[in-house]
Amino acid sequence: MNKGNLLLAQSGGATAVINASAVGVIRQAIESKAFDKVLCAHFGITGILKEDFFDVSDITEDQLNLLAKTPSSAFGSCRYKLPNVSENGEIYSNVAKILEKYNVSCLAYNGGNDSMDTCSKIADYLKNIDHSCKIVGVPKTVDNDLEFTHYCPGYGSASKYIATTIEEIALDTAVYEKGRITICEIMGRDTGWLTAACSVAAKVGRGPDLIYLPEREFDIDDFLTKSEQVYRKKGHCLVAVSEGVRNSNGYVGADERTDSFEHVQLGGVANKLCNLVSLKLGINTRSIDLSLPQRAAAHILSLRDQQDALLCGKHAVRLALEGKSGVMSAINFADGTTVCSEIALCKVANTVKHVPKEYISKDGAHISPEFDEYILPIIKGEVELEYEYGIPRYFDNSKLKKLQIK
Amino acid sequence: MNKGNLLLAQSGGATAVINASAVGVIRQAIESKAFDKVLCAHFGITGILKEDFFDVSDITEDQLNLLAKTPSSAFGSCRYKLPNVSENGEIYSNVAKILEKYNVSCLAYNGGNDSMDTCSKIADYLKNIDHSCKIVGVPKTVDNDLEFTHYCPGYGSASKYIATTIEEIALDTAVYEKGRITICEIMGRDTGWLTAACSVAAKVGRGPDLIYLPEREFDIDDFLTKSEQVYRKKGHCLVAVSEGVRNSNGYVGADERTDSFEHVQLGGVANKLCNLVSLKLGINTRSIDLSLPQRAAAHILSLRDQQDALLCGKHAVRLALEGKSGVMSAINFADGTTVCSEIALCKVANTVKHVPKEYISKDGAHISPEFDEYILPIIKGEVELEYEYGIPRYFDNSKLKKLQIK
């Protein structure tokens, strides 16, 4: 009997647990015995359109365990937002034909806002043409900006890494009697979730003195006053700032990014603020951009985040097996335990969940203690790693088998 | 009977195991029962001159265990190179008087090249005035540029962090079908030891495609050719480069650092090379500066490095107790086991140990397999951490007791 195949696609910027979500999907697909083959698209939707697939039907449990600890999309990703059907119907009919050709009965799409938009459009299209393939979304983004899920897998591990790194930077920058004003730029163009995670280090007294999120208008004069006050008192000052902080003129870090030297990649807001501090206050500065390791540092995974990513991936397949389509698997916390639920993709797509006002202090430069209850469970627990040659052993995707087309 | 006190001072840029060395010194001092008190200078030599000391005589074993896993100088550091006696004899006589006043029978000084120079000058001065205080050096520097020691405590943990981080960056930057040329700047102004550590990630197939050290003249055209070749073949290219690479014009990253915008802290060589790649090759780039976490990331300590730091600290105190002065405790590997030895401070001071030619490939853009035998033992093993609120629990130096002056 022909049971159909499951197809997984990874999309958007990678995270430290995007492969844990994949393992959830693959494991559930294999365990359910509801599919003939388990396929993974090479480079997301691009791989679907090119009919470029890995066949992981025979993947071993050992491989899955290693994959679940490995950062960044093992099957490749893409940054491709589908046009609307009205703009380019051909792409949709191609996707439908390819799903038909490869007998795909479930497409699990793992990504963030844009990916859920893509996923939603495909689901709508297939529904309209009475295509039987079920489309399910699996949430993923370090930014944590997806609505309708308590948090996004990827955010927990990124936060654990950021809070740990900022704790260590705080220790390092406090060793001299007369130090500097150090400004750390944290990912988050539109939301401050990742920057807010620095508050965990501040809570134990080894964190930033000032924390700025894009949710509050950034007042440069107030920032200069506050950082100078801290510096005069302590001899050093550590500032955490979201890359996307803005004021009435737009992004504070935008000038360097959009001028004629755009290709120079000067970095953004931390450099700019350091420059301002030097000019206006005459105090030595250092700017640090935590950069890519924020989303790739699987050597310090949050156990909760990894486990929830697995659960969420499994739940997505279960939803498809229940006959549902056009839904995303979501995370809820019930009495501290993770319970997965579902939400219509059309509701999630293109939403942005901001850090609520109550998590930001009145002065706009700190995080309120109320945030603890939210962040602490999400960054809890450690994942035991395997080491080889003194560094973490990660999944080697060069050994994956491509689907042989008959 | 008056046994005298031991005084420890931490100096220069911090490392992830500088406190492990301190624990070696403190533990040996306490266990030997050869001292009345164990003191630590607040902010290195500055603390000595200001008579500002912590008294750690009663520190508990639990506190020492936590301190041995905590990055950055817990007792504060300084960047102060003593003038020669001929230039300013007063400082030396002040130091001698203070050591006398506080009954210091052993001064253990933990630092890099400049600190060993300071240490050497003090030892010479005291010897000349028949002062009985023993001066011993304890090596420390992430740069690994001290001669006469197999490696420097701090280098192992920094290398483990760098190799791990570059492995994760390599995975992250390979997820798109069409990626970028990513250039990572690694610490090392004069020597390429830290950058060379990236070769461990390359060894397992998840590392930089090209690695450049300051030991070889940097040929910009050759770099552009090689990085373009890799990019055209793989769709992405990862380059690791020492901050101090140079050519006949001096430091490659120097222009931005020394122009009238010096205070802007544009960063150095990675930004500059990205700019060049964009202009000359028209390929998208990303520059990443691994920055301070390289020397502060105690969340991924090398066990060997930490243990050797402890041994080296202990050995320094033993040297003093044997009546030696003006010597540095050094590390040797004998059949894979660490054996500490001693070396005259005057020999070590102001030396620079470069990466030997045989560790660099003929084309100057890779590390030879011969380097494995050197680096692998140094980054081996992991240290189990305590976690609190999901992040590493580190030593809280705000609870240290200051020496009460009678």
CSV table of C-alpha atoms in Angstrom, one decimal, chain A residues 29-387:
chain,number,residue,atom,x,y,z
A,29,ALA,CA,7.6,10.2,10.9
A,30,ILE,CA,9.6,7.0,11.2
A,31,GLU,CA,8.0,5.9,14.5
A,32,SER,CA,4.5,6.5,13.1
A,33,LYS,CA,5.1,4.1,10.2
A,34,ALA,CA,2.7,6.3,8.3
A,35,PHE,CA,5.1,7.2,5.5
A,36,ASP,CA,7.1,5.2,2.9
A,37,LYS,CA,10.0,7.6,2.9
A,38,VAL,CA,11.3,10.5,5.0
A,39,LEU,CA,12.8,13.2,2.7
A,40,CYS,CA,14.5,16.5,3.5
A,41,ALA,CA,14.7,19.3,0.9
A,42,HIS,CA,18.3,20.5,0.2
A,43,PHE,CA,18.2,24.3,0.8
A,44,GLY,CA,14.6,24.7,1.8
A,45,ILE,CA,11.9,25.6,-0.8
A,46,THR,CA,14.7,26.0,-3.4
A,47,GLY,CA,15.5,22.3,-3.0
A,48,ILE,CA,11.8,21.5,-3.5
A,49,LEU,CA,11.6,23.5,-6.7
A,50,LYS,CA,14.9,21.9,-7.9
A,51,GLU,CA,13.7,18.4,-6.8
A,52,ASP,CA,16.8,18.1,-4.7
A,53,PHE,CA,16.1,15.8,-1.7
A,54,PHE,CA,18.0,13.9,1.0
A,55,ASP,CA,16.5,10.5,1.8
A,56,VAL,CA,16.8,10.0,5.6
A,57,SER,CA,14.4,7.1,5.9
A,58,ASP,CA,17.3,4.9,7.1
A,59,ILE,CA,18.9,7.4,9.5
A,60,THR,CA,20.1,5.7,12.7
A,61,GLU,CA,19.1,6.6,16.2
A,62,ASP,CA,22.8,7.5,16.9
A,63,GLN,CA,22.8,9.9,14.0
A,64,LEU,CA,19.5,11.5,15.1
A,65,ASN,CA,20.9,11.9,18.6
A,66,LEU,CA,24.0,13.7,17.2
A,67,LEU,CA,21.9,15.8,14.8
A,68,ALA,CA,19.7,17.0,17.7
A,69,LYS,CA,22.8,18.6,19.3
A,70,THR,CA,24.1,20.1,16.0
A,71,PRO,CA,23.6,23.8,15.2
A,72,SER,CA,22.6,25.3,11.8
A,73,SER,CA,20.3,23.7,9.2
A,74,ALA,CA,21.9,20.3,8.4
A,75,PHE,CA,19.8,20.1,5.2
A,76,GLY,CA,20.5,23.6,4.0
A,77,SER,CA,18.3,26.7,4.2
A,78,CYS,CA,17.1,29.5,2.0
A,79,ARG,CA,15.9,33.0,2.2
A,80,TYR,CA,13.1,32.9,-0.3
A,81,LYS,CA,9.7,34.4,0.3
A,82,LEU,CA,7.1,33.1,-2.1
A,83,PRO,CA,5.2,35.8,-4.1
A,84,ASN,CA,1.5,35.8,-3.8
A,85,VAL,CA,-0.4,33.4,-6.1
A,86,SER,CA,-1.8,36.4,-8.0
A,87,GLU,CA,1.7,37.5,-8.8
A,88,ASN,CA,3.2,34.2,-9.8
A,89,GLY,CA,0.8,31.2,-9.9
A,90,GLU,CA,3.3,29.1,-11.8
A,91,ILE,CA,5.5,28.6,-8.8
A,92,TYR,CA,2.6,27.2,-6.8
A,93,SER,CA,1.5,24.8,-9.5
A,94,ASN,CA,5.2,23.7,-9.8
A,95,VAL,CA,5.3,23.0,-6.0
A,96,ALA,CA,2.0,21.1,-6.3
A,97,LYS,CA,3.3,19.0,-9.2
A,98,ILE,CA,6.5,18.2,-7.4
A,99,LEU,CA,4.7,17.2,-4.2
A,100,GLU,CA,2.5,15.0,-6.4
A,101,LYS,CA,5.5,13.5,-8.3
A,102,TYR,CA,7.3,12.6,-5.1
A,103,ASN,CA,4.1,11.4,-3.5
A,104,VAL,CA,4.5,13.8,-0.6
A,105,SER,CA,1.6,13.4,1.8
A,106,CYS,CA,3.0,15.8,4.4
A,107,LEU,CA,5.2,18.8,4.1
A,108,ALA,CA,6.7,20.0,7.4
A,109,TYR,CA,8.2,23.5,7.0
A,110,ASN,CA,10.5,24.7,9.7
A,111,GLY,CA,11.1,28.5,9.9
A,112,GLY,CA,10.2,31.9,11.2
A,113,ASN,CA,7.6,34.6,10.2
A,114,ASP,CA,8.4,34.6,6.5
A,115,SER,CA,8.6,30.9,6.3
A,116,MET,CA,5.2,30.6,8.0
A,117,ASP,CA,3.9,33.0,5.4
A,118,THR,CA,5.3,30.7,2.6
A,119,CYS,CA,3.9,27.7,4.3
A,120,SER,CA,0.5,29.4,4.7
A,121,LYS,CA,0.4,30.4,1.0
A,122,ILE,CA,1.2,26.9,-0.1
A,123,ALA,CA,-1.4,25.4,2.2
A,124,ASP,CA,-4.1,27.7,0.9
A,125,TYR,CA,-3.2,27.0,-2.7
A,126,LEU,CA,-3.2,23.2,-2.2
A,127,LYS,CA,-6.5,23.4,-0.4
A,128,ASN,CA,-8.0,25.4,-3.3
A,129,ILE,CA,-7.0,22.7,-5.8
A,130,ASP,CA,-8.0,19.9,-3.5
A,131,HIS,CA,-4.5,18.6,-3.2
A,132,SER,CA,-4.3,16.1,-0.3
A,133,CYS,CA,-0.8,16.9,0.9
A,134,LYS,CA,-0.9,18.2,4.5
A,135,ILE,CA,1.2,21.4,5.2
A,136,VAL,CA,2.4,21.9,8.8
A,137,GLY,CA,4.6,24.6,10.2
A,138,VAL,CA,7.3,24.1,12.8
A,139,PRO,CA,8.4,27.3,14.5
A,140,LYS,CA,12.0,28.4,14.6
A,141,THR,CA,13.7,31.8,15.3
A,142,VAL,CA,16.2,33.1,17.7
A,143,ASP,CA,14.4,36.4,17.6
A,144,ASN,CA,11.4,34.9,19.5
A,145,ASP,CA,9.1,37.2,17.6
A,146,LEU,CA,6.4,34.7,16.5
A,147,GLU,CA,3.0,35.1,18.0
A,148,PHE,CA,0.8,32.3,19.4
A,149,THR,CA,3.6,30.2,20.8
A,150,HIS,CA,4.9,30.7,24.3
A,151,TYR,CA,8.4,31.0,22.9
A,152,CYS,CA,10.2,30.0,19.7
A,153,PRO,CA,12.6,27.1,19.7
A,154,GLY,CA,16.1,28.6,19.1
A,155,TYR,CA,15.4,31.5,21.4
A,156,GLY,CA,16.2,29.5,24.6
A,157,SER,CA,19.7,28.4,23.5
A,158,ALA,CA,20.6,31.8,22.0
A,159,SER,CA,19.5,33.4,25.3
A,160,LYS,CA,21.6,31.0,27.3
A,161,TYR,CA,24.6,31.7,25.2
A,162,ILE,CA,24.1,35.5,25.3
A,163,ALA,CA,23.5,35.7,29.0
A,164,THR,CA,26.6,33.5,29.6
A,165,THR,CA,28.8,35.5,27.3
A,166,ILE,CA,27.6,38.8,28.7
A,167,GLU,CA,28.4,37.5,32.2
A,168,GLU,CA,31.9,36.6,31.1
A,169,ILE,CA,32.3,40.0,29.3
A,170,ALA,CA,31.1,41.7,32.5
A,171,LEU,CA,33.8,40.0,34.5
A,172,ASP,CA,36.5,40.8,31.9
A,173,THR,CA,35.6,44.4,31.6
A,174,ALA,CA,35.7,45.0,35.4
A,175,VAL,CA,39.3,44.0,36.0
A,176,TYR,CA,40.9,47.4,35.8
A,177,GLU,CA,40.6,50.2,38.3
A,178,LYS,CA,39.9,52.5,35.4
A,179,GLY,CA,38.1,50.7,32.6
A,180,ARG,CA,36.0,51.7,29.7
A,181,ILE,CA,32.4,52.0,28.5
A,182,THR,CA,31.8,48.7,26.7
A,183,ILE,CA,28.9,48.4,24.4
A,184,CYS,CA,27.6,45.0,23.2
A,185,GLU,CA,25.4,44.7,20.2
A,186,ILE,CA,22.8,41.9,20.4
A,187,MET,CA,20.7,40.5,17.6
A,188,GLY,CA,17.1,41.7,17.2
A,189,ARG,CA,16.2,44.2,14.5
A,190,ASP,CA,12.6,44.6,15.6
A,191,THR,CA,12.3,43.0,19.0
A,192,GLY,CA,14.4,43.0,22.1
A,193,TRP,CA,13.9,39.4,23.3
A,194,LEU,CA,17.6,38.4,22.9
A,195,THR,CA,18.9,41.6,24.5
A,196,ALA,CA,16.5,41.2,27.4
A,197,ALA,CA,18.1,37.8,28.1
A,198,CYS,CA,21.2,39.7,29.3
A,199,SER,CA,19.2,40.6,32.4
A,200,VAL,CA,19.9,37.1,33.8
A,201,ALA,CA,23.5,38.0,34.1
A,202,ALA,CA,22.6,41.4,35.6
A,203,LYS,CA,20.4,39.5,38.1
A,204,VAL,CA,23.5,37.7,39.6
A,205,GLY,CA,25.5,41.0,39.6
A,206,ARG,CA,27.6,40.2,36.6
A,207,GLY,CA,25.8,41.7,33.7
A,208,PRO,CA,25.2,44.9,31.8
A,209,ASP,CA,24.6,48.1,33.8
A,210,LEU,CA,22.2,49.3,31.0
A,211,ILE,CA,20.0,47.4,28.6
A,212,TYR,CA,18.3,48.9,25.6
A,213,LEU,CA,15.6,47.3,23.5
A,214,PRO,CA,13.9,48.4,20.2
A,215,GLU,CA,10.6,48.4,22.0
A,216,ARG,CA,11.4,51.8,23.6
A,217,GLU,CA,12.4,54.9,21.7
A,218,PHE,CA,16.2,55.3,22.2
A,219,ASP,CA,17.1,58.6,23.8
A,220,ILE,CA,20.8,59.3,23.0
A,221,ASP,CA,21.2,62.1,25.5
A,222,ASP,CA,19.7,59.9,28.3
A,223,PHE,CA,22.0,57.1,27.3
A,224,LEU,CA,25.0,59.3,27.5
A,225,THR,CA,24.0,60.6,30.9
A,226,LYS,CA,23.3,57.2,32.3
A,227,SER,CA,26.4,55.5,31.0
A,228,GLU,CA,28.6,58.4,32.2
A,229,GLN,CA,27.0,58.2,35.7
A,230,VAL,CA,27.7,54.4,35.9
A,231,TYR,CA,31.3,54.9,34.6
A,232,ARG,CA,32.1,57.7,37.1
A,233,LYS,CA,30.8,55.6,39.9
A,234,LYS,CA,32.2,52.2,39.0
A,235,GLY,CA,35.2,53.0,36.8
A,236,HIS,CA,33.6,51.0,34.0
A,237,CYS,CA,30.2,50.5,32.4
A,238,LEU,CA,28.7,47.7,30.3
A,239,VAL,CA,25.8,48.4,28.0
A,240,ALA,CA,23.8,45.8,26.1
A,241,VAL,CA,21.9,47.2,23.1
A,242,SER,CA,19.6,45.6,20.5
A,243,GLU,CA,20.9,46.1,16.9
A,244,GLY,CA,17.5,47.5,16.1
A,245,VAL,CA,17.2,50.3,18.7
A,246,ARG,CA,15.6,53.4,17.1
A,247,ASN,CA,14.5,56.9,17.7
A,248,SER,CA,12.4,59.3,15.7
A,249,ASN,CA,15.0,59.3,12.9
A,250,GLY,CA,14.8,55.5,12.5
A,251,TYR,CA,17.4,52.9,13.4
A,252,VAL,CA,20.2,54.5,15.5
A,253,GLY,CA,22.7,52.2,13.8
A,254,ALA,CA,21.4,53.0,10.3
A,255,ASP,CA,23.7,55.8,9.2
A,256,GLU,CA,26.7,53.6,8.7
A,257,ARG,CA,24.7,50.8,7.2
A,258,THR,CA,23.0,52.7,4.5
A,259,ASP,CA,25.6,55.3,3.4
A,260,SER,CA,27.7,54.9,0.3
A,261,PHE,CA,30.0,52.6,2.3
A,262,GLU,CA,27.3,50.0,2.9
A,263,HIS,CA,29.6,47.3,1.5
A,264,VAL,CA,32.2,48.2,4.2
A,265,GLN,CA,30.0,46.5,6.8
A,266,LEU,CA,31.0,48.8,9.5
A,267,GLY,CA,28.7,47.1,11.9
A,268,GLY,CA,25.9,49.0,13.5
A,269,VAL,CA,24.7,50.6,16.6
A,270,ALA,CA,27.5,49.6,19.1
A,271,ASN,CA,30.2,51.2,16.9
A,272,LYS,CA,28.1,54.3,16.5
A,273,LEU,CA,27.4,54.7,20.2
A,274,CYS,CA,31.0,54.1,21.1
A,275,ASN,CA,31.9,56.8,18.7
A,276,LEU,CA,29.4,59.2,20.3
A,277,VAL,CA,30.7,58.3,23.8
A,278,SER,CA,34.3,59.1,22.7
A,279,LEU,CA,33.3,62.4,21.1
A,280,LYS,CA,30.9,63.6,23.8
A,281,LEU,CA,32.3,62.2,27.0
A,282,GLY,CA,36.0,61.6,26.1
A,283,ILE,CA,35.8,58.1,27.8
A,284,ASN,CA,37.6,55.1,26.3
A,285,THR,CA,35.2,52.6,24.7
A,286,ARG,CA,35.0,49.2,23.3
A,287,SER,CA,32.3,47.9,21.0
A,288,ILE,CA,31.5,44.2,20.8
A,289,ASP,CA,29.1,42.6,18.3
A,290,LEU,CA,28.1,39.1,19.5
A,291,SER,CA,27.4,38.3,15.9
A,292,LEU,CA,26.6,34.8,14.4
A,293,PRO,CA,27.6,32.7,17.4
A,294,GLN,CA,24.4,34.0,19.0
A,295,ARG,CA,22.4,31.6,16.8
A,296,ALA,CA,25.0,28.9,16.3
A,297,ALA,CA,26.5,28.3,19.7
A,298,ALA,CA,25.3,24.7,20.3
A,299,HIS,CA,28.1,24.1,22.7
A,300,ILE,CA,25.9,25.7,25.4
A,301,LEU,CA,22.4,24.5,24.4
A,302,SER,CA,19.5,25.1,26.7
A,303,LEU,CA,18.1,21.6,27.5
A,304,ARG,CA,14.6,22.9,27.7
A,305,ASP,CA,14.9,24.6,24.4
A,306,GLN,CA,16.3,21.5,22.7
A,307,GLN,CA,13.6,19.3,24.2
A,308,ASP,CA,10.8,21.7,23.3
A,309,ALA,CA,12.2,21.8,19.7
A,310,LEU,CA,12.0,18.0,19.5
A,311,LEU,CA,8.4,18.0,21.0
A,312,CYS,CA,7.3,20.7,18.6
A,313,GLY,CA,8.7,18.9,15.6
A,314,LYS,CA,7.0,15.7,16.7
A,315,HIS,CA,3.7,17.4,17.3
A,316,ALA,CA,3.7,18.9,13.8
A,317,VAL,CA,3.8,15.5,12.2
A,318,ARG,CA,1.0,14.3,14.6
A,319,LEU,CA,-1.2,17.2,13.4
A,320,ALA,CA,-0.7,16.1,9.8
A,321,LEU,CA,-1.5,12.5,10.7
A,322,GLU,CA,-4.7,13.8,12.3
A,323,GLY,CA,-5.6,15.2,8.9
A,324,LYS,CA,-4.8,18.8,9.7
A,325,SER,CA,-3.2,21.2,7.3
A,326,GLY,CA,-2.3,24.9,7.3
A,327,VAL,CA,-1.4,24.8,11.0
A,328,MET,CA,1.7,25.5,13.0
A,329,SER,CA,2.8,23.4,16.0
A,330,ALA,CA,3.1,25.8,19.0
A,331,ILE,CA,4.4,25.6,22.5
A,332,ASN,CA,2.4,26.3,25.7
A,333,PHE,CA,3.6,26.0,29.2
A,334,ALA,CA,1.1,24.4,31.6
A,335,ASP,CA,2.2,24.2,35.2
A,336,GLY,CA,5.8,24.4,34.0
A,337,THR,CA,5.4,21.5,31.5
A,338,THR,CA,5.5,22.0,27.8
A,339,VAL,CA,2.3,21.1,26.0
A,340,CYS,CA,2.1,21.5,22.2
A,341,SER,CA,-0.9,23.0,20.5
A,342,GLU,CA,-1.8,24.2,17.1
A,343,ILE,CA,-2.5,27.5,15.5
A,344,ALA,CA,-3.7,28.4,12.0
A,345,LEU,CA,-0.7,29.4,9.8
A,346,CYS,CA,-2.6,32.4,8.4
A,347,LYS,CA,-2.8,33.8,11.9
A,348,VAL,CA,0.9,33.4,12.7
A,349,ALA,CA,2.3,34.5,9.3
A,350,ASN,CA,3.9,38.0,9.4
A,351,THR,CA,3.0,38.7,13.0
A,352,VAL,CA,5.6,40.2,15.3
A,353,LYS,CA,5.6,39.6,19.0
A,354,HIS,CA,7.2,42.4,20.9
A,355,VAL,CA,8.7,42.4,24.4
A,356,PRO,CA,5.7,43.6,26.6
A,357,LYS,CA,5.9,46.9,28.4
A,358,GLU,CA,5.8,45.3,31.8
A,359,TYR,CA,9.2,43.6,31.1
A,360,ILE,CA,10.9,46.9,30.6
A,361,SER,CA,11.8,49.2,33.5
A,362,LYS,CA,10.3,52.6,33.8
A,363,ASP,CA,13.6,54.3,32.9
A,364,GLY,CA,13.8,52.3,29.7
A,365,ALA,CA,17.4,51.1,30.5
A,366,HIS,CA,16.8,48.0,32.5
A,367,ILE,CA,14.7,44.8,32.5
A,368,SER,CA,12.0,44.3,35.2
A,369,PRO,CA,12.2,41.4,37.6
A,370,GLU,CA,8.9,40.2,36.0
A,371,PHE,CA,10.8,39.0,33.1
A,372,ASP,CA,12.5,36.3,35.2
A,373,GLU,CA,9.5,34.1,35.3
A,374,TYR,CA,9.4,34.1,31.5
A,375,ILE,CA,13.1,33.7,30.7
A,376,LEU,CA,14.4,31.4,33.4
A,377,PRO,CA,12.5,28.2,32.5
A,378,ILE,CA,13.5,28.7,28.8
A,379,ILE,CA,17.3,28.7,29.4
A,380,LYS,CA,17.2,26.0,32.0
A,381,GLY,CA,19.3,22.8,31.8
A,382,GLU,CA,22.4,21.7,29.9
A,383,VAL,CA,22.8,19.2,27.1
A,384,GLU,CA,25.7,16.8,27.4
A,385,LEU,CA,27.9,17.0,24.3
A,386,GLU,CA,30.3,14.5,22.7
A,387,TYR,CA,33.8,15.9,22.1
